[in-house]
Amino acid sequence: MIVVASATSNTGSAVAEALLAAGHRIRVLGRDRGRLQRFAERGAEAAEVRPDDPHGLREAFADARTAFVMIAPGLIPGSTDFPAYQRRVISAYRHALDDLDGLTRIVGLSAWAASYAGARGPVWGLRPFEEALDTLTGVEVTHLRAGWFMENTLPMIEEVRATGTAHGLIPGDLPLPAIATADIGAVAADLLTGRRRAGTRTLELQGPRDITLDEIVAAIGQAVGRPGARYEQIDAAAMRERLLAAGFSPHMADGTTAMTLDVAERRIVMTQPRDAETATPTTYEEFLARVIG
């Protein structure tokens, strides 16, 4: 039995899809059983459980041989104390997975922000989550520190489609280690099944090449019929105001802005080279073609 937590998230669903396509027996976990139905229809077991419920998680991981875990959701726009929520999730997983009979391998989704000790905002909990998993005995743990998700550009697609311009806090010429969540899911599935062995405890996964937001927006413009589309950098105050207008609490607007500044000012960076262990195949152009259709 392979258990996939947060199976309705972008990455969790990619893990589940890869495992089902390869014919593996899996159990998918999520907060809404209805959203798990698409996996159940293909033969997966489904369990409705909150990620901060230690007893529910303990039951959901029963008889697991390997498990994929992550902090989810990674963002709660209206939260007034997101670190407190993350602490509850971390504690719940620590309780659920500790000394679990039969469990031999855990693959945990982290991110490149975990390499920065001063990480702020929504990514603060990634390093504590890794550290909690590292305390488990008798299991092999692999942390997938993924780079900058290509899915971060989905709102830009609609902005470019509507106006021909996209905005953000990150400098337009800053190279980003963009990666598609489908590729993260494929790596996780291979590790969970033993098809792949990690050479190190931590893998900093990234796409085939770095790409800038100037390049991304130009590619979006071509794809949606907005040739000449451009990216405009905004300052931190403007980003915070945009987040507040979108319904974020002041706490989450401040944290998300701080997190983005850490990327923009290169405090969050990749520390491992792009090589056969860490590189994934999907280019941004291929990702864009897939999501636009």
PDB file of C-alpha atoms in Angstrom:
ATOM      1  CA  MET A   1       0.000   0.000   0.000  1.00  0.00           C
ATOM      2  CA  ILE A   2       1.262   3.446  -1.002  1.00  0.00           C
ATOM      3  CA  VAL A   3      -0.452   6.356   0.745  1.00  0.00           C
ATOM      4  CA  VAL A   4      -0.603   9.755  -0.959  1.00  0.00           C
ATOM      5  CA  ALA A   5      -1.500  12.636   1.325  1.00  0.00           C
ATOM      6  CA  SER A   6      -3.019  15.885   0.023  1.00  0.00           C
ATOM      7  CA  ALA A   7      -4.003  14.049  -3.146  1.00  0.00           C
ATOM      8  CA  THR A   8      -6.158  16.929  -4.416  1.00  0.00           C
ATOM      9  CA  SER A   9      -3.245  19.396  -4.408  1.00  0.00           C
ATOM     10  CA  ASN A  10      -1.345  20.004  -7.641  1.00  0.00           C
ATOM     11  CA  THR A  11       1.620  17.891  -6.584  1.00  0.00           C
ATOM     12  CA  GLY A  12      -0.293  15.273  -4.611  1.00  0.00           C
ATOM     13  CA  SER A  13      -2.604  14.650  -7.549  1.00  0.00           C
ATOM     14  CA  ALA A  14       0.419  14.318  -9.842  1.00  0.00           C
ATOM     15  CA  VAL A  15       1.857  11.655  -7.515  1.00  0.00           C
ATOM     16  CA  ALA A  16      -1.449   9.776  -7.407  1.00  0.00           C
ATOM     17  CA  GLU A  17      -1.896   9.959 -11.182  1.00  0.00           C
ATOM     18  CA  ALA A  18       1.610   8.601 -11.816  1.00  0.00           C
ATOM     19  CA  LEU A  19       1.116   5.707  -9.390  1.00  0.00           C
ATOM     20  CA  LEU A  20      -2.302   4.753 -10.747  1.00  0.00           C
ATOM     21  CA  ALA A  21      -1.024   4.893 -14.323  1.00  0.00           C
ATOM     22  CA  ALA A  22       1.680   2.395 -13.337  1.00  0.00           C
ATOM     23  CA  GLY A  23      -0.871   0.057 -11.748  1.00  0.00           C
ATOM     24  CA  HIS A  24       0.041   0.504  -8.083  1.00  0.00           C
ATOM     25  CA  ARG A  25      -2.294   0.043  -5.132  1.00  0.00           C
ATOM     26  CA  ILE A  26      -2.750   3.392  -3.431  1.00  0.00           C
ATOM     27  CA  ARG A  27      -4.786   5.189  -0.806  1.00  0.00           C
ATOM     28  CA  VAL A  28      -5.423   8.880  -1.362  1.00  0.00           C
ATOM     29  CA  LEU A  29      -6.024  11.330   1.476  1.00  0.00           C
ATOM     30  CA  GLY A  30      -7.798  14.673   1.341  1.00  0.00           C
ATOM     31  CA  ARG A  31     -10.083  16.993   3.250  1.00  0.00           C
ATOM     32  CA  ASP A  32     -13.009  16.466   0.842  1.00  0.00           C
ATOM     33  CA  ARG A  33     -14.015  12.922  -0.107  1.00  0.00           C
ATOM     34  CA  GLY A  34     -15.900  14.218  -3.135  1.00  0.00           C
ATOM     35  CA  ARG A  35     -12.710  15.620  -4.639  1.00  0.00           C
ATOM     36  CA  LEU A  36     -11.052  12.213  -4.156  1.00  0.00           C
ATOM     37  CA  GLN A  37     -13.745  10.433  -6.150  1.00  0.00           C
ATOM     38  CA  ARG A  38     -11.884  10.620  -9.446  1.00  0.00           C
ATOM     39  CA  PHE A  39      -9.114   8.497  -7.926  1.00  0.00           C
ATOM     40  CA  ALA A  40     -11.547   6.086  -6.291  1.00  0.00           C
ATOM     41  CA  GLU A  41     -13.200   5.481  -9.662  1.00  0.00           C
ATOM     42  CA  ARG A  42      -9.838   4.203 -10.879  1.00  0.00           C
ATOM     43  CA  GLY A  43      -9.377   1.792  -7.995  1.00  0.00           C
ATOM     44  CA  ALA A  44      -7.738   3.872  -5.278  1.00  0.00           C
ATOM     45  CA  GLU A  45      -8.867   3.724  -1.669  1.00  0.00           C
ATOM     46  CA  ALA A  46      -9.955   7.141  -0.419  1.00  0.00           C
ATOM     47  CA  ALA A  47      -9.865   8.578   3.086  1.00  0.00           C
ATOM     48  CA  GLU A  48     -11.223  11.949   4.164  1.00  0.00           C
ATOM     49  CA  VAL A  49      -8.943  13.431   6.800  1.00  0.00           C
ATOM     50  CA  ARG A  50      -7.664  16.828   7.856  1.00  0.00           C
ATOM     51  CA  PRO A  51      -3.879  17.305   7.693  1.00  0.00           C
ATOM     52  CA  ASP A  52      -3.829  18.631  11.265  1.00  0.00           C
ATOM     53  CA  ASP A  53      -5.756  15.662  12.724  1.00  0.00           C
ATOM     54  CA  PRO A  54      -3.133  13.331  14.249  1.00  0.00           C
ATOM     55  CA  HIS A  55      -5.512  10.479  15.079  1.00  0.00           C
ATOM     56  CA  GLY A  56      -7.267  10.600  11.708  1.00  0.00           C
ATOM     57  CA  LEU A  57      -3.918  10.598   9.931  1.00  0.00           C
ATOM     58  CA  ARG A  58      -2.669   7.689  12.026  1.00  0.00           C
ATOM     59  CA  GLU A  59      -5.643   5.620  10.877  1.00  0.00           C
ATOM     60  CA  ALA A  60      -5.273   6.783   7.267  1.00  0.00           C
ATOM     61  CA  PHE A  61      -1.622   5.673   7.136  1.00  0.00           C
ATOM     62  CA  ALA A  62      -2.364   2.231   8.605  1.00  0.00           C
ATOM     63  CA  ASP A  63      -0.653  -0.570   6.618  1.00  0.00           C
ATOM     64  CA  ALA A  64       1.258   1.922   4.454  1.00  0.00           C
ATOM     65  CA  ARG A  65       4.520   0.601   3.057  1.00  0.00           C
ATOM     66  CA  THR A  66       5.546   3.956   1.596  1.00  0.00           C
ATOM     67  CA  ALA A  67       4.001   7.424   1.894  1.00  0.00           C
ATOM     68  CA  PHE A  68       4.012  10.820   0.217  1.00  0.00           C
ATOM     69  CA  VAL A  69       3.462  13.730   2.615  1.00  0.00           C
ATOM     70  CA  MET A  70       3.380  17.521   2.469  1.00  0.00           C
ATOM     71  CA  ILE A  71       2.076  20.559   4.327  1.00  0.00           C
ATOM     72  CA  ALA A  72      -1.266  21.444   2.789  1.00  0.00           C
ATOM     73  CA  PRO A  73      -2.745  23.743   1.980  1.00  0.00           C
ATOM     74  CA  GLY A  74       0.411  25.741   1.376  1.00  0.00           C
ATOM     75  CA  LEU A  75      -1.550  28.962   1.628  1.00  0.00           C
ATOM     76  CA  ILE A  76      -4.677  29.980   3.548  1.00  0.00           C
ATOM     77  CA  PRO A  77      -5.421  33.540   2.358  1.00  0.00           C
ATOM     78  CA  GLY A  78      -7.602  34.479   5.321  1.00  0.00           C
ATOM     79  CA  SER A  79      -5.367  33.019   8.039  1.00  0.00           C
ATOM     80  CA  THR A  80      -4.364  35.251  10.918  1.00  0.00           C
ATOM     81  CA  ASP A  81      -1.672  32.869  12.245  1.00  0.00           C
ATOM     82  CA  PHE A  82      -0.424  30.581   9.492  1.00  0.00           C
ATOM     83  CA  PRO A  83       2.693  29.382  11.391  1.00  0.00           C
ATOM     84  CA  ALA A  84       0.406  28.060  14.147  1.00  0.00           C
ATOM     85  CA  TYR A  85      -1.517  26.040  11.549  1.00  0.00           C
ATOM     86  CA  GLN A  86       1.726  24.700  10.092  1.00  0.00           C
ATOM     87  CA  ARG A  87       2.911  23.656  13.565  1.00  0.00           C
ATOM     88  CA  ARG A  88      -0.314  21.676  14.034  1.00  0.00           C
ATOM     89  CA  VAL A  89       0.158  19.927  10.681  1.00  0.00           C
ATOM     90  CA  ILE A  90       3.794  19.102  11.426  1.00  0.00           C
ATOM     91  CA  SER A  91       2.891  17.731  14.852  1.00  0.00           C
ATOM     92  CA  ALA A  92       0.037  15.682  13.378  1.00  0.00           C
ATOM     93  CA  TYR A  93       2.295  14.034  10.795  1.00  0.00           C
ATOM     94  CA  ARG A  94       4.968  13.388  13.397  1.00  0.00           C
ATOM     95  CA  HIS A  95       2.414  11.576  15.569  1.00  0.00           C
ATOM     96  CA  ALA A  96       0.823   9.707  12.659  1.00  0.00           C
ATOM     97  CA  LEU A  97       4.038   8.371  11.160  1.00  0.00           C
ATOM     98  CA  ASP A  98       6.119   7.687  14.268  1.00  0.00           C
ATOM     99  CA  ASP A  99       6.883   3.970  14.722  1.00  0.00           C
ATOM    100  CA  LEU A 100       4.254   2.957  12.182  1.00  0.00           C
ATOM    101  CA  ASP A 101       4.403  -0.782  11.514  1.00  0.00           C
ATOM    102  CA  GLY A 102       5.472  -1.653   7.991  1.00  0.00           C
ATOM    103  CA  LEU A 103       6.343   1.879   6.869  1.00  0.00           C
ATOM    104  CA  THR A 104       9.735   1.836   5.142  1.00  0.00           C
ATOM    105  CA  ARG A 105       9.950   4.975   3.001  1.00  0.00           C
ATOM    106  CA  ILE A 106       8.620   8.546   3.091  1.00  0.00           C
ATOM    107  CA  VAL A 107       8.861  11.125   0.342  1.00  0.00           C
ATOM    108  CA  GLY A 108       8.145  14.624   1.583  1.00  0.00           C
ATOM    109  CA  LEU A 109       7.386  17.638  -0.573  1.00  0.00           C
ATOM    110  CA  SER A 110       9.448  20.629   0.467  1.00  0.00           C
ATOM    111  CA  ALA A 111      10.762  23.533  -1.613  1.00  0.00           C
ATOM    112  CA  TRP A 112      13.889  25.490  -2.361  1.00  0.00           C
ATOM    113  CA  ALA A 113      12.914  27.945   0.398  1.00  0.00           C
ATOM    114  CA  ALA A 114      13.874  25.295   2.969  1.00  0.00           C
ATOM    115  CA  SER A 115      17.531  25.927   2.137  1.00  0.00           C
ATOM    116  CA  TYR A 116      17.182  29.460   3.563  1.00  0.00           C
ATOM    117  CA  ALA A 117      17.188  29.463   7.373  1.00  0.00           C
ATOM    118  CA  GLY A 118      15.341  32.789   7.495  1.00  0.00           C
ATOM    119  CA  ALA A 119      12.451  31.744   5.242  1.00  0.00           C
ATOM    120  CA  ARG A 120       9.327  33.796   5.935  1.00  0.00           C
ATOM    121  CA  GLY A 121       5.640  33.703   5.179  1.00  0.00           C
ATOM    122  CA  PRO A 122       3.918  30.582   3.824  1.00  0.00           C
ATOM    123  CA  VAL A 123       7.235  28.726   3.365  1.00  0.00           C
ATOM    124  CA  TRP A 124       8.355  29.145   6.984  1.00  0.00           C
ATOM    125  CA  GLY A 125       7.190  25.652   7.952  1.00  0.00           C
ATOM    126  CA  LEU A 126       9.088  23.726   5.285  1.00  0.00           C
ATOM    127  CA  ARG A 127      12.333  23.304   7.192  1.00  0.00           C
ATOM    128  CA  PRO A 128      10.599  22.368  10.484  1.00  0.00           C
ATOM    129  CA  PHE A 129       8.556  19.824   8.492  1.00  0.00           C
ATOM    130  CA  GLU A 130      11.739  18.286   7.101  1.00  0.00           C
ATOM    131  CA  GLU A 131      13.285  18.221  10.571  1.00  0.00           C
ATOM    132  CA  ALA A 132      10.221  16.482  12.020  1.00  0.00           C
ATOM    133  CA  LEU A 133      10.355  13.772   9.345  1.00  0.00           C
ATOM    134  CA  ASP A 134      14.065  13.320  10.021  1.00  0.00           C
ATOM    135  CA  THR A 135      13.305  12.329  13.622  1.00  0.00           C
ATOM    136  CA  LEU A 136      11.307   9.273  12.502  1.00  0.00           C
ATOM    137  CA  THR A 137      13.152   6.014  13.036  1.00  0.00           C
ATOM    138  CA  GLY A 138      13.254   2.962  10.804  1.00  0.00           C
ATOM    139  CA  VAL A 139      12.209   4.781   7.622  1.00  0.00           C
ATOM    140  CA  GLU A 140      14.089   6.180   4.648  1.00  0.00           C
ATOM    141  CA  VAL A 141      13.145   9.826   4.114  1.00  0.00           C
ATOM    142  CA  THR A 142      13.694  11.867   0.962  1.00  0.00           C
ATOM    143  CA  HIS A 143      12.946  15.589   0.874  1.00  0.00           C
ATOM    144  CA  LEU A 144      12.013  17.021  -2.522  1.00  0.00           C
ATOM    145  CA  ARG A 145      13.026  20.677  -2.433  1.00  0.00           C
ATOM    146  CA  ALA A 146      11.276  21.786  -5.581  1.00  0.00           C
ATOM    147  CA  GLY A 147      12.116  25.065  -7.269  1.00  0.00           C
ATOM    148  CA  TRP A 148       9.707  27.750  -8.448  1.00  0.00           C
ATOM    149  CA  PHE A 149       6.443  26.158  -9.565  1.00  0.00           C
ATOM    150  CA  MET A 150       5.410  26.815 -13.161  1.00  0.00           C
ATOM    151  CA  GLU A 151       1.852  26.835 -11.801  1.00  0.00           C
ATOM    152  CA  ASN A 152       2.694  30.191 -10.179  1.00  0.00           C
ATOM    153  CA  THR A 153       2.204  31.692 -13.636  1.00  0.00           C
ATOM    154  CA  LEU A 154      -1.414  30.585 -14.067  1.00  0.00           C
ATOM    155  CA  PRO A 155      -2.833  33.950 -12.870  1.00  0.00           C
ATOM    156  CA  MET A 156      -0.445  35.683 -15.292  1.00  0.00           C
ATOM    157  CA  ILE A 157      -2.032  33.841 -18.200  1.00  0.00           C
ATOM    158  CA  GLU A 158      -5.403  35.419 -17.469  1.00  0.00           C
ATOM    159  CA  GLU A 159      -3.830  38.831 -16.819  1.00  0.00           C
ATOM    160  CA  VAL A 160      -1.974  38.743 -20.137  1.00  0.00           C
ATOM    161  CA  ARG A 161      -5.049  37.476 -21.954  1.00  0.00           C
ATOM    162  CA  ALA A 162      -7.054  40.403 -20.589  1.00  0.00           C
ATOM    163  CA  THR A 163      -4.530  43.250 -20.691  1.00  0.00           C
ATOM    164  CA  GLY A 164      -1.340  42.169 -22.481  1.00  0.00           C
ATOM    165  CA  THR A 165       0.650  42.849 -19.319  1.00  0.00           C
ATOM    166  CA  ALA A 166       1.526  40.853 -16.189  1.00  0.00           C
ATOM    167  CA  HIS A 167       2.787  42.256 -12.899  1.00  0.00           C
ATOM    168  CA  GLY A 168       4.873  40.899 -10.056  1.00  0.00           C
ATOM    169  CA  LEU A 169       7.447  41.673  -7.398  1.00  0.00           C
ATOM    170  CA  ILE A 170      10.228  39.466  -8.794  1.00  0.00           C
ATOM    171  CA  PRO A 171      12.571  41.233 -11.263  1.00  0.00           C
ATOM    172  CA  GLY A 172      11.730  40.354 -14.834  1.00  0.00           C
ATOM    173  CA  ASP A 173      15.307  39.349 -15.665  1.00  0.00           C
ATOM    174  CA  LEU A 174      15.868  37.102 -12.622  1.00  0.00           C
ATOM    175  CA  PRO A 175      16.497  33.470 -13.719  1.00  0.00           C
ATOM    176  CA  LEU A 176      14.060  31.149 -11.919  1.00  0.00           C
ATOM    177  CA  PRO A 177      14.421  27.354 -11.486  1.00  0.00           C
ATOM    178  CA  ALA A 178      10.901  26.754 -12.781  1.00  0.00           C
ATOM    179  CA  ILE A 179       9.452  23.252 -12.513  1.00  0.00           C
ATOM    180  CA  ALA A 180       6.138  21.618 -13.396  1.00  0.00           C
ATOM    181  CA  THR A 181       4.349  19.845 -10.547  1.00  0.00           C
ATOM    182  CA  ALA A 182       3.691  16.896 -12.874  1.00  0.00           C
ATOM    183  CA  ASP A 183       7.448  16.304 -12.972  1.00  0.00           C
ATOM    184  CA  ILE A 184       7.699  16.472  -9.181  1.00  0.00           C
ATOM    185  CA  GLY A 185       4.926  13.890  -8.989  1.00  0.00           C
ATOM    186  CA  ALA A 186       6.751  11.583 -11.382  1.00  0.00           C
ATOM    187  CA  VAL A 187       9.952  11.752  -9.305  1.00  0.00           C
ATOM    188  CA  ALA A 188       8.030  11.144  -6.088  1.00  0.00           C
ATOM    189  CA  ALA A 189       6.228   8.141  -7.593  1.00  0.00           C
ATOM    190  CA  ASP A 190       9.509   6.594  -8.717  1.00  0.00           C
ATOM    191  CA  LEU A 191      10.997   7.034  -5.244  1.00  0.00           C
ATOM    192  CA  LEU A 192       7.922   5.613  -3.523  1.00  0.00           C
ATOM    193  CA  THR A 193       7.952   2.470  -5.647  1.00  0.00           C
ATOM    194  CA  GLY A 194      11.704   1.929  -5.474  1.00  0.00           C
ATOM    195  CA  ARG A 195      12.080   2.437  -9.200  1.00  0.00           C
ATOM    196  CA  ARG A 196      14.469   5.233  -8.323  1.00  0.00           C
ATOM    197  CA  ARG A 197      16.893   5.649  -5.426  1.00  0.00           C
ATOM    198  CA  ALA A 198      17.934   9.112  -4.301  1.00  0.00           C
ATOM    199  CA  GLY A 199      21.649   9.697  -4.084  1.00  0.00           C
ATOM    200  CA  THR A 200      21.136  12.212  -1.282  1.00  0.00           C
ATOM    201  CA  ARG A 201      18.524  12.745   1.432  1.00  0.00           C
ATOM    202  CA  THR A 202      17.520  16.030  -0.195  1.00  0.00           C
ATOM    203  CA  LEU A 203      16.871  16.598  -3.901  1.00  0.00           C
ATOM    204  CA  GLU A 204      16.555  20.170  -5.167  1.00  0.00           C
ATOM    205  CA  LEU A 205      14.360  19.514  -8.190  1.00  0.00           C
ATOM    206  CA  GLN A 206      14.194  21.999 -11.058  1.00  0.00           C
ATOM    207  CA  GLY A 207      13.206  22.100 -14.693  1.00  0.00           C
ATOM    208  CA  PRO A 208      15.548  21.686 -17.649  1.00  0.00           C
ATOM    209  CA  ARG A 209      16.658  25.335 -17.570  1.00  0.00           C
ATOM    210  CA  ASP A 210      16.165  28.568 -15.669  1.00  0.00           C
ATOM    211  CA  ILE A 211      13.680  31.008 -17.166  1.00  0.00           C
ATOM    212  CA  THR A 212      12.883  34.649 -16.442  1.00  0.00           C
ATOM    213  CA  LEU A 213       9.498  36.300 -16.043  1.00  0.00           C
ATOM    214  CA  ASP A 214      10.251  38.440 -19.085  1.00  0.00           C
ATOM    215  CA  GLU A 215      10.586  35.212 -21.095  1.00  0.00           C
ATOM    216  CA  ILE A 216       7.543  33.649 -19.453  1.00  0.00           C
ATOM    217  CA  VAL A 217       5.244  36.577 -20.199  1.00  0.00           C
ATOM    218  CA  ALA A 218       6.496  36.806 -23.790  1.00  0.00           C
ATOM    219  CA  ALA A 219       5.718  33.088 -24.223  1.00  0.00           C
ATOM    220  CA  ILE A 220       2.267  33.553 -22.686  1.00  0.00           C
ATOM    221  CA  GLY A 221       1.584  36.453 -25.028  1.00  0.00           C
ATOM    222  CA  GLN A 222       2.414  34.357 -28.061  1.00  0.00           C
ATOM    223  CA  ALA A 223       0.258  31.491 -26.796  1.00  0.00           C
ATOM    224  CA  VAL A 224      -2.860  33.584 -26.089  1.00  0.00           C
ATOM    225  CA  GLY A 225      -2.711  35.885 -29.080  1.00  0.00           C
ATOM    226  CA  ARG A 226      -1.135  38.837 -27.298  1.00  0.00           C
ATOM    227  CA  PRO A 227       2.192  39.255 -29.129  1.00  0.00           C
ATOM    228  CA  GLY A 228       4.353  41.877 -27.466  1.00  0.00           C
ATOM    229  CA  ALA A 229       2.994  41.054 -23.999  1.00  0.00           C
ATOM    230  CA  ARG A 230       5.267  42.413 -21.307  1.00  0.00           C
ATOM    231  CA  TYR A 231       6.075  41.972 -17.647  1.00  0.00           C
ATOM    232  CA  GLU A 232       6.113  44.947 -15.263  1.00  0.00           C
ATOM    233  CA  GLN A 233       7.769  44.769 -11.857  1.00  0.00           C
ATOM    234  CA  ILE A 234       5.899  46.332  -8.953  1.00  0.00           C
ATOM    235  CA  ASP A 235       7.167  47.167  -5.471  1.00  0.00           C
ATOM    236  CA  ALA A 236       6.376  45.381  -2.203  1.00  0.00           C
ATOM    237  CA  ALA A 237       3.729  47.912  -1.154  1.00  0.00           C
ATOM    238  CA  ALA A 238       1.873  47.474  -4.432  1.00  0.00           C
ATOM    239  CA  MET A 239       1.999  43.684  -4.141  1.00  0.00           C
ATOM    240  CA  ARG A 240       0.632  43.848  -0.589  1.00  0.00           C
ATOM    241  CA  GLU A 241      -2.228  46.062  -1.708  1.00  0.00           C
ATOM    242  CA  ARG A 242      -3.070  43.658  -4.532  1.00  0.00           C
ATOM    243  CA  LEU A 243      -3.167  40.745  -2.084  1.00  0.00           C
ATOM    244  CA  LEU A 244      -5.391  42.634   0.344  1.00  0.00           C
ATOM    245  CA  ALA A 245      -7.744  43.504  -2.510  1.00  0.00           C
ATOM    246  CA  ALA A 246      -7.844  39.797  -3.426  1.00  0.00           C
ATOM    247  CA  GLY A 247      -9.074  38.902   0.083  1.00  0.00           C
ATOM    248  CA  PHE A 248      -5.845  38.096   1.891  1.00  0.00           C
ATOM    249  CA  SER A 249      -5.665  38.913   5.581  1.00  0.00           C
ATOM    250  CA  PRO A 250      -3.003  41.494   6.519  1.00  0.00           C
ATOM    251  CA  HIS A 251      -1.030  38.639   8.130  1.00  0.00           C
ATOM    252  CA  MET A 252      -1.020  36.555   4.943  1.00  0.00           C
ATOM    253  CA  ALA A 253      -0.440  39.566   2.689  1.00  0.00           C
ATOM    254  CA  ASP A 254       2.618  40.512   4.733  1.00  0.00           C
ATOM    255  CA  GLY A 255       3.939  36.941   4.792  1.00  0.00           C
ATOM    256  CA  THR A 256       3.413  36.323   1.083  1.00  0.00           C
ATOM    257  CA  THR A 257       5.085  39.615   0.210  1.00  0.00           C
ATOM    258  CA  ALA A 258       8.054  38.796   2.459  1.00  0.00           C
ATOM    259  CA  MET A 259       8.387  35.336   0.902  1.00  0.00           C
ATOM    260  CA  THR A 260       8.376  36.815  -2.591  1.00  0.00           C
ATOM    261  CA  LEU A 261      10.967  39.422  -1.591  1.00  0.00           C
ATOM    262  CA  ASP A 262      13.238  36.615  -0.417  1.00  0.00           C
ATOM    263  CA  VAL A 263      13.097  35.184  -3.940  1.00  0.00           C
ATOM    264  CA  ALA A 264      13.406  38.569  -5.624  1.00  0.00           C
ATOM    265  CA  GLU A 265      16.448  39.546  -3.549  1.00  0.00           C
ATOM    266  CA  ARG A 266      18.067  36.106  -3.948  1.00  0.00           C
ATOM    267  CA  ARG A 267      17.949  34.943  -0.360  1.00  0.00           C
ATOM    268  CA  ILE A 268      16.037  31.899  -1.584  1.00  0.00           C
ATOM    269  CA  VAL A 269      18.250  30.141  -4.134  1.00  0.00           C
ATOM    270  CA  MET A 270      19.075  26.636  -5.277  1.00  0.00           C
ATOM    271  CA  THR A 271      22.149  25.175  -3.583  1.00  0.00           C
ATOM    272  CA  GLN A 272      22.497  21.968  -5.629  1.00  0.00           C
ATOM    273  CA  PRO A 273      23.528  21.930  -9.287  1.00  0.00           C
ATOM    274  CA  ARG A 274      21.166  21.021 -12.074  1.00  0.00           C
ATOM    275  CA  ASP A 275      22.241  17.496 -13.023  1.00  0.00           C
ATOM    276  CA  ALA A 276      20.838  14.045 -13.771  1.00  0.00           C
ATOM    277  CA  GLU A 277      19.560  13.753 -10.182  1.00  0.00           C
ATOM    278  CA  THR A 278      17.824  17.116  -9.929  1.00  0.00           C
ATOM    279  CA  ALA A 279      16.758  18.102 -13.467  1.00  0.00           C
ATOM    280  CA  THR A 280      13.253  17.339 -14.735  1.00  0.00           C
ATOM    281  CA  PRO A 281      12.169  17.345 -18.398  1.00  0.00           C
ATOM    282  CA  THR A 282       9.178  19.649 -18.885  1.00  0.00           C
ATOM    283  CA  THR A 283      10.007  23.037 -20.424  1.00  0.00           C
ATOM    284  CA  TYR A 284       7.874  26.086 -19.704  1.00  0.00           C
ATOM    285  CA  GLU A 285       6.689  26.092 -23.299  1.00  0.00           C
ATOM    286  CA  GLU A 286       5.483  22.484 -22.938  1.00  0.00           C
ATOM    287  CA  PHE A 287       3.760  23.338 -19.645  1.00  0.00           C
ATOM    288  CA  LEU A 288       2.076  26.331 -21.250  1.00  0.00           C
ATOM    289  CA  ALA A 289       0.810  24.270 -24.177  1.00  0.00           C
ATOM    290  CA  ARG A 290      -0.607  21.745 -21.737  1.00  0.00           C
ATOM    291  CA  VAL A 291      -2.533  24.237 -19.574  1.00  0.00           C
ATOM    292  CA  ILE A 292      -3.820  26.397 -22.418  1.00  0.00           C
ATOM    293  CA  GLY A 293      -4.779  23.383 -24.542  1.00  0.00           C
TER     294      GLY A 293
END
